[in-house]
PDB file of C-alpha atoms in Angstrom:
ATOM      1  CA  MET X   1       0.037   0.243  -0.160  1.00  0.00           C
ATOM      2  CA  GLN X   2       1.299   3.313  -0.849  1.00  0.00           C
ATOM      3  CA  VAL X   3       2.047   6.212   1.637  1.00  0.00           C
ATOM      4  CA  ALA X   4       2.289   9.974   0.435  1.00  0.00           C
ATOM      5  CA  TRP X   5       5.305  11.393   1.177  1.00  0.00           C
ATOM      6  CA  GLY X   6       3.740  15.151   1.001  1.00  0.00           C
ATOM      7  CA  PRO X   7       0.871  16.576  -0.062  1.00  0.00           C
ATOM      8  CA  GLY X   8       0.304  17.718  -3.362  1.00  0.00           C
ATOM      9  CA  ASP X   9       3.925  16.370  -4.981  1.00  0.00           C
ATOM     10  CA  GLY X  10       2.905  13.422  -6.268  1.00  0.00           C
ATOM     11  CA  ARG X  11       5.640  11.285  -4.794  1.00  0.00           C
ATOM     12  CA  ARG X  12       5.012   7.604  -3.003  1.00  0.00           C
ATOM     13  CA  TRP X  13       7.015   6.135  -0.944  1.00  0.00           C
ATOM     14  CA  SER X  14       6.247   2.186   0.493  1.00  0.00           C
ATOM     15  CA  ALA X  15       7.120   1.081   3.675  1.00  0.00           C
ATOM     16  CA  SER X  16       7.333  -2.153   2.742  1.00  0.00           C
ATOM     17  CA  ARG X  17       9.797  -1.136   0.202  1.00  0.00           C
ATOM     18  CA  ALA X  18      11.438   1.054   2.220  1.00  0.00           C
ATOM     19  CA  SER X  19      12.405  -1.645   4.935  1.00  0.00           C
ATOM     20  CA  ALA X  20      13.244  -4.181   2.176  1.00  0.00           C
ATOM     21  CA  ALA X  21      15.719  -1.859   1.387  1.00  0.00           C
ATOM     22  CA  ALA X  22      17.059  -1.399   4.608  1.00  0.00           C
ATOM     23  CA  LEU X  23      17.480  -5.129   5.494  1.00  0.00           C
ATOM     24  CA  GLY X  24      18.993  -5.585   1.908  1.00  0.00           C
ATOM     25  CA  ALA X  25      22.595  -3.738   3.232  1.00  0.00           C
ATOM     26  CA  VAL X  26      22.574  -6.088   5.970  1.00  0.00           C
ATOM     27  CA  PRO X  27      24.652  -9.787   6.099  1.00  0.00           C
ATOM     28  CA  PRO X  28      21.697 -12.779   6.334  1.00  0.00           C
ATOM     29  CA  PRO X  29      24.207 -14.326   8.596  1.00  0.00           C
ATOM     30  CA  MET X  30      24.054 -10.925  10.537  1.00  0.00           C
ATOM     31  CA  MET X  31      20.424 -10.858  10.455  1.00  0.00           C
ATOM     32  CA  VAL X  32      19.825 -14.605  11.996  1.00  0.00           C
ATOM     33  CA  LEU X  33      22.889 -13.721  14.757  1.00  0.00           C
ATOM     34  CA  ILE X  34      20.999 -10.213  15.713  1.00  0.00           C
ATOM     35  CA  GLY X  35      17.290 -12.268  15.845  1.00  0.00           C
ATOM     36  CA  VAL X  36      18.788 -14.761  18.474  1.00  0.00           C
ATOM     37  CA  ILE X  37      19.897 -12.165  20.437  1.00  0.00           C
ATOM     38  CA  SER X  38      17.028 -10.213  20.476  1.00  0.00           C
ATOM     39  CA  VAL X  39      14.308 -13.016  20.725  1.00  0.00           C
ATOM     40  CA  GLN X  40      16.274 -14.623  23.932  1.00  0.00           C
ATOM     41  CA  VAL X  41      17.431 -11.243  25.762  1.00  0.00           C
ATOM     42  CA  GLY X  42      13.649 -10.455  25.093  1.00  0.00           C
ATOM     43  CA  ALA X  43      12.366 -13.601  26.518  1.00  0.00           C
ATOM     44  CA  ALA X  44      14.713 -12.736  29.348  1.00  0.00           C
ATOM     45  CA  PHE X  45      12.245  -9.323  30.315  1.00  0.00           C
ATOM     46  CA  ALA X  46       9.229 -11.427  29.601  1.00  0.00           C
ATOM     47  CA  LYS X  47       9.806 -14.056  32.566  1.00  0.00           C
ATOM     48  CA  GLN X  48      10.177 -10.480  34.819  1.00  0.00           C
ATOM     49  CA  LEU X  49       6.330 -10.311  34.068  1.00  0.00           C
ATOM     50  CA  PHE X  50       5.300 -13.490  34.536  1.00  0.00           C
ATOM     51  CA  SER X  51       4.386 -12.862  38.804  1.00  0.00           C
ATOM     52  CA  VAL X  52       2.793  -9.617  37.884  1.00  0.00           C
ATOM     53  CA  ALA X  53       0.722 -10.705  34.608  1.00  0.00           C
ATOM     54  CA  GLY X  54       0.946 -14.481  34.247  1.00  0.00           C
ATOM     55  CA  ALA X  55       2.884 -16.480  31.548  1.00  0.00           C
ATOM     56  CA  SER X  56      -0.384 -16.662  29.127  1.00  0.00           C
ATOM     57  CA  GLY X  57      -1.192 -12.439  29.637  1.00  0.00           C
ATOM     58  CA  VAL X  58       2.793 -11.967  28.376  1.00  0.00           C
ATOM     59  CA  VAL X  59       2.073 -14.115  25.229  1.00  0.00           C
ATOM     60  CA  LEU X  60      -1.623 -12.264  24.616  1.00  0.00           C
ATOM     61  CA  LEU X  61       0.336  -9.214  24.846  1.00  0.00           C
ATOM     62  CA  ARG X  62       3.916  -9.540  23.011  1.00  0.00           C
ATOM     63  CA  LEU X  63       1.584 -11.166  20.160  1.00  0.00           C
ATOM     64  CA  VAL X  64      -0.940  -8.292  19.873  1.00  0.00           C
ATOM     65  CA  PHE X  65       1.703  -5.288  19.811  1.00  0.00           C
ATOM     66  CA  ALA X  66       3.539  -7.274  17.265  1.00  0.00           C
ATOM     67  CA  ALA X  67       0.606  -7.774  15.278  1.00  0.00           C
ATOM     68  CA  ALA X  68      -0.523  -4.332  15.653  1.00  0.00           C
ATOM     69  CA  ILE X  69       3.543  -2.821  14.709  1.00  0.00           C
ATOM     70  CA  LEU X  70       3.300  -5.095  11.993  1.00  0.00           C
ATOM     71  CA  LEU X  71       0.175  -4.080   9.867  1.00  0.00           C
ATOM     72  CA  ALA X  72       0.436  -0.462  10.895  1.00  0.00           C
ATOM     73  CA  VAL X  73       3.879  -0.549   8.848  1.00  0.00           C
ATOM     74  CA  PHE X  74       3.068  -2.440   6.176  1.00  0.00           C
ATOM     75  CA  ARG X  75      -0.153  -2.684   5.734  1.00  0.00           C
ATOM     76  CA  PRO X  76      -0.719  -6.239   4.080  1.00  0.00           C
ATOM     77  CA  SER X  77      -3.511  -6.707   1.435  1.00  0.00           C
ATOM     78  CA  LEU X  78      -6.265  -8.990   2.622  1.00  0.00           C
ATOM     79  CA  ARG X  79      -6.974 -10.352  -0.767  1.00  0.00           C
ATOM     80  CA  LEU X  80      -5.578 -13.461  -0.382  1.00  0.00           C
ATOM     81  CA  ASP X  81      -6.174 -16.872  -2.504  1.00  0.00           C
ATOM     82  CA  TRP X  82      -7.273 -19.546  -0.227  1.00  0.00           C
ATOM     83  CA  PRO X  83      -3.566 -21.496  -0.392  1.00  0.00           C
ATOM     84  CA  THR X  84      -1.726 -18.591   0.625  1.00  0.00           C
ATOM     85  CA  LEU X  85      -4.346 -18.098   3.498  1.00  0.00           C
ATOM     86  CA  ARG X  86      -4.354 -21.533   4.511  1.00  0.00           C
ATOM     87  CA  VAL X  87      -0.667 -21.083   5.305  1.00  0.00           C
ATOM     88  CA  VAL X  88      -1.160 -17.773   6.789  1.00  0.00           C
ATOM     89  CA  ALA X  89      -3.160 -19.497   9.166  1.00  0.00           C
ATOM     90  CA  GLY X  90      -1.135 -22.114   9.822  1.00  0.00           C
ATOM     91  CA  TYR X  91       1.929 -19.827  10.360  1.00  0.00           C
ATOM     92  CA  GLY X  92      -0.244 -17.816  13.255  1.00  0.00           C
ATOM     93  CA  LEU X  93      -1.188 -21.241  14.627  1.00  0.00           C
ATOM     94  CA  VAL X  94       2.138 -22.334  14.998  1.00  0.00           C
ATOM     95  CA  LEU X  95       3.258 -18.715  15.882  1.00  0.00           C
ATOM     96  CA  ALA X  96       0.907 -18.673  18.917  1.00  0.00           C
ATOM     97  CA  GLY X  97       1.447 -22.157  20.111  1.00  0.00           C
ATOM     98  CA  MET X  98       4.923 -22.283  20.373  1.00  0.00           C
ATOM     99  CA  ASN X  99       5.040 -18.771  22.309  1.00  0.00           C
ATOM    100  CA  MET X 100       2.464 -19.988  24.695  1.00  0.00           C
ATOM    101  CA  CYS X 101       4.056 -23.346  25.188  1.00  0.00           C
ATOM    102  CA  ILE X 102       7.866 -21.949  26.019  1.00  0.00           C
ATOM    103  CA  TYR X 103       6.610 -19.125  27.883  1.00  0.00           C
ATOM    104  CA  GLN X 104       5.063 -21.557  30.219  1.00  0.00           C
ATOM    105  CA  ALA X 105       8.291 -23.523  30.359  1.00  0.00           C
ATOM    106  CA  PHE X 106      10.040 -20.957  31.135  1.00  0.00           C
ATOM    107  CA  GLU X 107       7.691 -20.056  34.052  1.00  0.00           C
ATOM    108  CA  ARG X 108       8.797 -23.857  35.452  1.00  0.00           C
ATOM    109  CA  ILE X 109      12.135 -24.493  34.299  1.00  0.00           C
ATOM    110  CA  PRO X 110      15.659 -21.572  33.697  1.00  0.00           C
ATOM    111  CA  LEU X 111      15.581 -19.899  30.103  1.00  0.00           C
ATOM    112  CA  GLY X 112      18.650 -21.886  29.237  1.00  0.00           C
ATOM    113  CA  ALA X 113      17.581 -25.422  29.704  1.00  0.00           C
ATOM    114  CA  ALA X 114      13.814 -24.440  28.206  1.00  0.00           C
ATOM    115  CA  VAL X 115      15.245 -23.493  25.312  1.00  0.00           C
ATOM    116  CA  THR X 116      17.869 -26.297  24.665  1.00  0.00           C
ATOM    117  CA  ILE X 117      14.775 -28.819  24.905  1.00  0.00           C
ATOM    118  CA  GLU X 118      12.496 -26.745  22.780  1.00  0.00           C
ATOM    119  CA  PHE X 119      15.612 -26.967  19.775  1.00  0.00           C
ATOM    120  CA  LEU X 120      14.828 -30.671  19.565  1.00  0.00           C
ATOM    121  CA  GLY X 121      12.116 -29.409  17.214  1.00  0.00           C
ATOM    122  CA  PRO X 122      14.208 -28.193  14.388  1.00  0.00           C
ATOM    123  CA  LEU X 123      16.829 -30.452  15.328  1.00  0.00           C
ATOM    124  CA  THR X 124      14.394 -33.362  14.298  1.00  0.00           C
ATOM    125  CA  VAL X 125      13.038 -31.272  10.993  1.00  0.00           C
ATOM    126  CA  ALA X 126      17.191 -31.455  10.110  1.00  0.00           C
ATOM    127  CA  LEU X 127      17.482 -35.413  11.135  1.00  0.00           C
ATOM    128  CA  PHE X 128      13.620 -36.386   9.975  1.00  0.00           C
ATOM    129  CA  GLY X 129      13.836 -39.458   6.982  1.00  0.00           C
ATOM    130  CA  SER X 130      17.882 -39.185   7.271  1.00  0.00           C
ATOM    131  CA  ARG X 131      19.495 -43.025   6.580  1.00  0.00           C
ATOM    132  CA  ARG X 132      23.323 -41.395   6.858  1.00  0.00           C
ATOM    133  CA  LYS X 133      25.143 -43.265   9.794  1.00  0.00           C
ATOM    134  CA  LEU X 134      26.471 -39.932  11.010  1.00  0.00           C
ATOM    135  CA  ASP X 135      22.684 -38.722  11.578  1.00  0.00           C
ATOM    136  CA  VAL X 136      22.796 -41.189  14.060  1.00  0.00           C
ATOM    137  CA  LEU X 137      26.043 -39.790  15.898  1.00  0.00           C
ATOM    138  CA  TRP X 138      23.940 -36.073  16.105  1.00  0.00           C
ATOM    139  CA  ALA X 139      20.774 -38.022  17.217  1.00  0.00           C
ATOM    140  CA  MET X 140      22.762 -39.581  20.201  1.00  0.00           C
ATOM    141  CA  LEU X 141      24.579 -36.770  21.162  1.00  0.00           C
ATOM    142  CA  ALA X 142      21.190 -34.349  21.279  1.00  0.00           C
ATOM    143  CA  GLY X 143      20.017 -37.638  23.336  1.00  0.00           C
ATOM    144  CA  THR X 144      22.497 -37.281  25.520  1.00  0.00           C
ATOM    145  CA  GLY X 145      22.194 -33.560  26.275  1.00  0.00           C
ATOM    146  CA  VAL X 146      18.677 -34.078  26.947  1.00  0.00           C
ATOM    147  CA  PHE X 147      19.552 -36.547  29.401  1.00  0.00           C
ATOM    148  CA  LEU X 148      22.000 -34.650  31.068  1.00  0.00           C
ATOM    149  CA  LEU X 149      19.493 -31.708  31.674  1.00  0.00           C
ATOM    150  CA  SER X 150      17.426 -34.322  33.221  1.00  0.00           C
ATOM    151  CA  ARG X 151      19.955 -35.320  35.723  1.00  0.00           C
ATOM    152  CA  VAL X 152      21.140 -32.414  37.010  1.00  0.00           C
ATOM    153  CA  GLU X 153      20.377 -31.811  40.841  1.00  0.00           C
ATOM    154  CA  GLY X 154      17.187 -31.215  41.695  1.00  0.00           C
ATOM    155  CA  GLY X 155      16.091 -32.329  38.255  1.00  0.00           C
ATOM    156  CA  LEU X 156      13.975 -30.122  36.226  1.00  0.00           C
ATOM    157  CA  ASP X 157      10.079 -29.684  36.595  1.00  0.00           C
ATOM    158  CA  TRP X 158       8.241 -32.173  34.262  1.00  0.00           C
ATOM    159  CA  VAL X 159       5.464 -30.040  33.591  1.00  0.00           C
ATOM    160  CA  GLY X 160       8.228 -27.611  31.981  1.00  0.00           C
ATOM    161  CA  VAL X 161       9.614 -30.053  30.235  1.00  0.00           C
ATOM    162  CA  ALA X 162       6.867 -31.088  28.415  1.00  0.00           C
ATOM    163  CA  PHE X 163       5.812 -27.829  27.434  1.00  0.00           C
ATOM    164  CA  ALA X 164       9.124 -27.286  26.227  1.00  0.00           C
ATOM    165  CA  LEU X 165       9.064 -30.299  23.978  1.00  0.00           C
ATOM    166  CA  ALA X 166       5.313 -29.120  22.703  1.00  0.00           C
ATOM    167  CA  ALA X 167       7.106 -25.540  21.466  1.00  0.00           C
ATOM    168  CA  GLY X 168       9.810 -28.047  19.729  1.00  0.00           C
ATOM    169  CA  ALA X 169       7.119 -29.439  17.807  1.00  0.00           C
ATOM    170  CA  CYS X 170       5.228 -25.941  17.017  1.00  0.00           C
ATOM    171  CA  TRP X 171       8.861 -25.014  16.203  1.00  0.00           C
ATOM    172  CA  ALA X 172       9.371 -27.753  13.453  1.00  0.00           C
ATOM    173  CA  GLY X 173       5.612 -26.008  12.101  1.00  0.00           C
ATOM    174  CA  TYR X 174       7.193 -22.845  12.002  1.00  0.00           C
ATOM    175  CA  ILE X 175      10.289 -24.099   9.837  1.00  0.00           C
ATOM    176  CA  LEU X 176       8.335 -25.959   7.411  1.00  0.00           C
ATOM    177  CA  LEU X 177       5.623 -23.371   6.963  1.00  0.00           C
ATOM    178  CA  GLY X 178       8.318 -20.192   6.744  1.00  0.00           C
ATOM    179  CA  ALA X 179       9.690 -21.607   3.626  1.00  0.00           C
ATOM    180  CA  LYS X 180       5.962 -21.856   2.183  1.00  0.00           C
ATOM    181  CA  LEU X 181       4.907 -18.325   3.834  1.00  0.00           C
ATOM    182  CA  GLY X 182       7.877 -16.453   1.846  1.00  0.00           C
ATOM    183  CA  SER X 183       7.151 -18.067  -1.388  1.00  0.00           C
ATOM    184  CA  ARG X 184       3.989 -17.091  -1.114  1.00  0.00           C
ATOM    185  CA  THR X 185       3.943 -13.604   0.037  1.00  0.00           C
ATOM    186  CA  THR X 186       6.578 -10.201  -0.372  1.00  0.00           C
ATOM    187  CA  GLY X 187       8.423  -8.801   2.013  1.00  0.00           C
ATOM    188  CA  THR X 188       6.618  -8.847   5.476  1.00  0.00           C
ATOM    189  CA  SER X 189       2.974  -8.823   4.496  1.00  0.00           C
ATOM    190  CA  GLY X 190       2.685 -12.663   5.286  1.00  0.00           C
ATOM    191  CA  LEU X 191       4.256 -11.895   8.764  1.00  0.00           C
ATOM    192  CA  ALA X 192       2.064  -9.672   9.698  1.00  0.00           C
ATOM    193  CA  LEU X 193      -1.439 -11.326   8.912  1.00  0.00           C
ATOM    194  CA  ALA X 194       0.068 -14.632  10.622  1.00  0.00           C
ATOM    195  CA  MET X 195       0.875 -12.812  13.793  1.00  0.00           C
ATOM    196  CA  ALA X 196      -2.673 -10.854  13.853  1.00  0.00           C
ATOM    197  CA  PHE X 197      -3.907 -14.458  13.691  1.00  0.00           C
ATOM    198  CA  GLY X 198      -1.639 -15.615  16.307  1.00  0.00           C
ATOM    199  CA  ALA X 199      -2.885 -12.895  18.795  1.00  0.00           C
ATOM    200  CA  LEU X 200      -6.909 -13.898  18.100  1.00  0.00           C
ATOM    201  CA  VAL X 201      -5.699 -17.295  19.106  1.00  0.00           C
ATOM    202  CA  ALA X 202      -4.103 -16.290  22.351  1.00  0.00           C
ATOM    203  CA  LEU X 203      -6.586 -13.601  23.458  1.00  0.00           C
ATOM    204  CA  PRO X 204      -9.298 -15.750  24.986  1.00  0.00           C
ATOM    205  CA  ILE X 205      -6.218 -17.746  27.138  1.00  0.00           C
ATOM    206  CA  GLY X 206      -4.250 -14.905  27.632  1.00  0.00           C
ATOM    207  CA  ALA X 207      -7.193 -12.773  28.751  1.00  0.00           C
ATOM    208  CA  PHE X 208      -8.681 -15.240  31.282  1.00  0.00           C
ATOM    209  CA  ASP X 209      -5.467 -15.793  32.795  1.00  0.00           C
ATOM    210  CA  SER X 210      -4.148 -12.391  33.464  1.00  0.00           C
ATOM    211  CA  GLY X 211      -7.566 -10.424  33.279  1.00  0.00           C
ATOM    212  CA  PRO X 212      -6.925  -6.623  34.451  1.00  0.00           C
ATOM    213  CA  ALA X 213      -3.429  -7.023  35.354  1.00  0.00           C
ATOM    214  CA  LEU X 214      -2.762  -6.800  31.354  1.00  0.00           C
ATOM    215  CA  LEU X 215      -3.996  -2.828  31.547  1.00  0.00           C
ATOM    216  CA  SER X 216      -1.100  -1.817  34.336  1.00  0.00           C
ATOM    217  CA  PRO X 217       0.932   0.811  32.543  1.00  0.00           C
ATOM    218  CA  THR X 218       4.178  -0.577  33.523  1.00  0.00           C
ATOM    219  CA  VAL X 219       3.134  -4.123  32.028  1.00  0.00           C
ATOM    220  CA  LEU X 220       2.124  -2.634  28.924  1.00  0.00           C
ATOM    221  CA  VAL X 221       5.390  -0.584  28.529  1.00  0.00           C
ATOM    222  CA  ILE X 222       7.413  -3.980  28.840  1.00  0.00           C
ATOM    223  CA  GLY X 223       5.119  -5.952  26.863  1.00  0.00           C
ATOM    224  CA  LEU X 224       6.187  -3.739  24.170  1.00  0.00           C
ATOM    225  CA  LEU X 225       9.363  -3.974  24.269  1.00  0.00           C
ATOM    226  CA  VAL X 226       8.880  -7.748  24.683  1.00  0.00           C
ATOM    227  CA  ALA X 227       6.975  -7.741  21.040  1.00  0.00           C
ATOM    228  CA  LEU X 228       9.988  -5.597  19.634  1.00  0.00           C
ATOM    229  CA  MET X 229      12.618  -8.008  20.692  1.00  0.00           C
ATOM    230  CA  SER X 230      11.241 -11.318  20.764  1.00  0.00           C
ATOM    231  CA  SER X 231       8.678 -10.661  17.635  1.00  0.00           C
ATOM    232  CA  VAL X 232       8.927  -7.927  15.428  1.00  0.00           C
ATOM    233  CA  VAL X 233      12.835  -7.736  14.945  1.00  0.00           C
ATOM    234  CA  PRO X 234      12.992 -11.428  14.817  1.00  0.00           C
ATOM    235  CA  TYR X 235      10.885 -13.001  12.720  1.00  0.00           C
ATOM    236  CA  THR X 236      11.501  -9.854  10.314  1.00  0.00           C
ATOM    237  CA  LEU X 237      14.907 -10.709  10.107  1.00  0.00           C
ATOM    238  CA  GLU X 238      14.715 -14.398   9.848  1.00  0.00           C
ATOM    239  CA  LEU X 239      12.241 -14.588   6.977  1.00  0.00           C
ATOM    240  CA  GLU X 240      14.498 -12.296   5.224  1.00  0.00           C
ATOM    241  CA  ALA X 241      17.282 -14.050   6.244  1.00  0.00           C
ATOM    242  CA  LEU X 242      15.498 -17.626   4.717  1.00  0.00           C
ATOM    243  CA  ARG X 243      15.160 -15.741   1.118  1.00  0.00           C
ATOM    244  CA  ARG X 244      18.682 -14.986   0.991  1.00  0.00           C
ATOM    245  CA  MET X 245      20.707 -17.646   2.553  1.00  0.00           C
ATOM    246  CA  PRO X 246      20.882 -21.196   1.885  1.00  0.00           C
ATOM    247  CA  PRO X 247      19.309 -22.907   4.711  1.00  0.00           C
ATOM    248  CA  ARG X 248      21.587 -25.145   5.542  1.00  0.00           C
ATOM    249  CA  VAL X 249      23.721 -21.593   7.042  1.00  0.00           C
ATOM    250  CA  PHE X 250      20.883 -20.148   8.307  1.00  0.00           C
ATOM    251  CA  GLY X 251      20.286 -23.733  10.457  1.00  0.00           C
ATOM    252  CA  ILE X 252      23.851 -23.809  11.597  1.00  0.00           C
ATOM    253  CA  LEU X 253      23.701 -19.998  12.599  1.00  0.00           C
ATOM    254  CA  MET X 254      19.769 -20.688  14.701  1.00  0.00           C
ATOM    255  CA  SER X 255      21.786 -23.506  16.352  1.00  0.00           C
ATOM    256  CA  THR X 256      23.523 -20.649  18.609  1.00  0.00           C
ATOM    257  CA  GLU X 257      20.182 -21.067  20.220  1.00  0.00           C
ATOM    258  CA  PRO X 258      20.453 -22.698  23.098  1.00  0.00           C
ATOM    259  CA  ALA X 259      23.846 -20.933  24.301  1.00  0.00           C
ATOM    260  CA  VAL X 260      22.037 -17.456  23.978  1.00  0.00           C
ATOM    261  CA  ALA X 261      19.082 -18.025  25.957  1.00  0.00           C
ATOM    262  CA  ALA X 262      21.469 -19.349  28.502  1.00  0.00           C
ATOM    263  CA  LEU X 263      23.655 -16.429  28.405  1.00  0.00           C
ATOM    264  CA  ALA X 264      20.191 -14.529  28.961  1.00  0.00           C
ATOM    265  CA  GLY X 265      19.365 -16.183  31.702  1.00  0.00           C
ATOM    266  CA  LEU X 266      22.486 -15.577  33.394  1.00  0.00           C
ATOM    267  CA  VAL X 267      22.790 -12.015  32.531  1.00  0.00           C
ATOM    268  CA  VAL X 268      19.072 -10.894  32.332  1.00  0.00           C
ATOM    269  CA  LEU X 269      17.897 -13.209  35.268  1.00  0.00           C
ATOM    270  CA  GLY X 270      20.640 -14.116  37.003  1.00  0.00           C
ATOM    271  CA  GLU X 271      20.339 -17.986  36.456  1.00  0.00           C
ATOM    272  CA  LEU X 272      23.386 -19.907  37.263  1.00  0.00           C
ATOM    273  CA  LEU X 273      23.868 -23.431  35.225  1.00  0.00           C
ATOM    274  CA  THR X 274      25.465 -25.803  36.231  1.00  0.00           C
ATOM    275  CA  GLY X 275      28.632 -27.655  34.737  1.00  0.00           C
ATOM    276  CA  TRP X 276      26.327 -30.406  33.700  1.00  0.00           C
ATOM    277  CA  GLN X 277      23.449 -28.236  32.461  1.00  0.00           C
ATOM    278  CA  TRP X 278      26.278 -26.795  30.467  1.00  0.00           C
ATOM    279  CA  ALA X 279      27.466 -29.722  28.825  1.00  0.00           C
ATOM    280  CA  ALA X 280      24.235 -30.402  28.087  1.00  0.00           C
ATOM    281  CA  ILE X 281      23.189 -27.327  26.371  1.00  0.00           C
ATOM    282  CA  CYS X 282      26.613 -27.640  24.298  1.00  0.00           C
ATOM    283  CA  CYS X 283      25.801 -31.538  23.311  1.00  0.00           C
ATOM    284  CA  VAL X 284      22.380 -29.953  21.723  1.00  0.00           C
ATOM    285  CA  VAL X 285      24.269 -27.061  20.245  1.00  0.00           C
ATOM    286  CA  ILE X 286      26.959 -29.519  18.467  1.00  0.00           C
ATOM    287  CA  ALA X 287      24.438 -32.081  17.343  1.00  0.00           C
ATOM    288  CA  SER X 288      22.794 -29.085  15.443  1.00  0.00           C
ATOM    289  CA  VAL X 289      25.671 -27.806  13.810  1.00  0.00           C
ATOM    290  CA  GLY X 290      27.016 -31.163  12.966  1.00  0.00           C
ATOM    291  CA  SER X 291      23.947 -32.271  11.497  1.00  0.00           C
ATOM    292  CA  VAL X 292      23.421 -29.278   9.441  1.00  0.00           C
ATOM    293  CA  ALA X 293      26.703 -28.605   8.315  1.00  0.00           C
ATOM    294  CA  THR X 294      27.287 -32.242   7.488  1.00  0.00           C
ATOM    295  CA  THR X 295      23.564 -32.221   5.372  1.00  0.00           C
ATOM    296  CA  ARG X 296      24.705 -32.976   1.477  1.00  0.00           C
ATOM    297  CA  THR X 297      23.683 -30.297  -1.247  1.00  0.00           C
ATOM    298  CA  THR X 298      22.868 -30.338  -4.329  1.00  0.00           C
ATOM    299  CA  PRO X 299      24.740 -28.178  -6.708  1.00  0.00           C
ATOM    300  CA  GLU X 300      21.349 -25.987  -8.008  1.00  0.00           C
ATOM    301  CA  SER X 301      19.985 -25.614  -4.802  1.00  0.00           C
ATOM    302  CA  GLY X 302      22.223 -25.654  -1.958  1.00  0.00           C
ATOM    303  CA  ASP X 303      19.506 -27.622  -0.182  1.00  0.00           C
ATOM    304  CA  PRO X 304      19.356 -30.569   1.918  1.00  0.00           C
ATOM    305  CA  PRO X 305      18.202 -33.218  -0.675  1.00  0.00           C
ATOM    306  CA  ALA X 306      15.339 -35.269  -0.105  1.00  0.00           C
ATOM    307  CA  ASN X 307      16.300 -38.701   1.545  1.00  0.00           C
TER     308      ASN X 307
END
């Protein structure tokens, strides 16, 4: 949609094109790393709100603010064909599910542990259907990491672990649908519509769980910050990066997410991890990097071949 630059001069400026031009100056690997840091630091800030607004309420604020910002800036067209509408709705559904589940996990277990378990989702996508013996090694290494997390002193809350696993399943869906969303929509229009759909999904749960607490000025300000850091910035950068870099490179860079989450929990929340927990995180990160880095690619596409 065109926005007038000045009255009567006939010049037009498109927010989507200006955004694309600005992003075009940033190398795709840098986009992914900035997105990873932003989402995990935002998650650490979000966890500080749980005692006031509840995990579901914070998710609702995050999605509502993110959707409002994206819709206001990019003004996507609502004229979608049925296949595109299904992709947008599916993407919004997994966004809402991923956020609601991982925030419930954050409420019960440390940030680094939750994201490490959640990361089994994208790792499973990378390993699914593979018949290479080397991938068995990566799967065993990831399993060792999760085993170490479950065996630390005091253990982990198993409800939190279950929520983290559910978030991982949604993350796998986010990856699979993300490429389809990027191919069927331009700029960030599809992301804006999907975020709005996700906010509608989270609305009844978040409103029931938190009620009037969501209207506190402090909660609203921090909720806006969380939306920017954990949704608007990372999802926009990741979607653009996926258009400009091979999925294998994207996967390697995303593999740093558990370690970044642990550092964010340490710096922002003071969540101290034991040596075994750090070892567990390293196992999952190494397994993910190894799986993606050793995947064979075709000369034509650079994408992992179907096995």
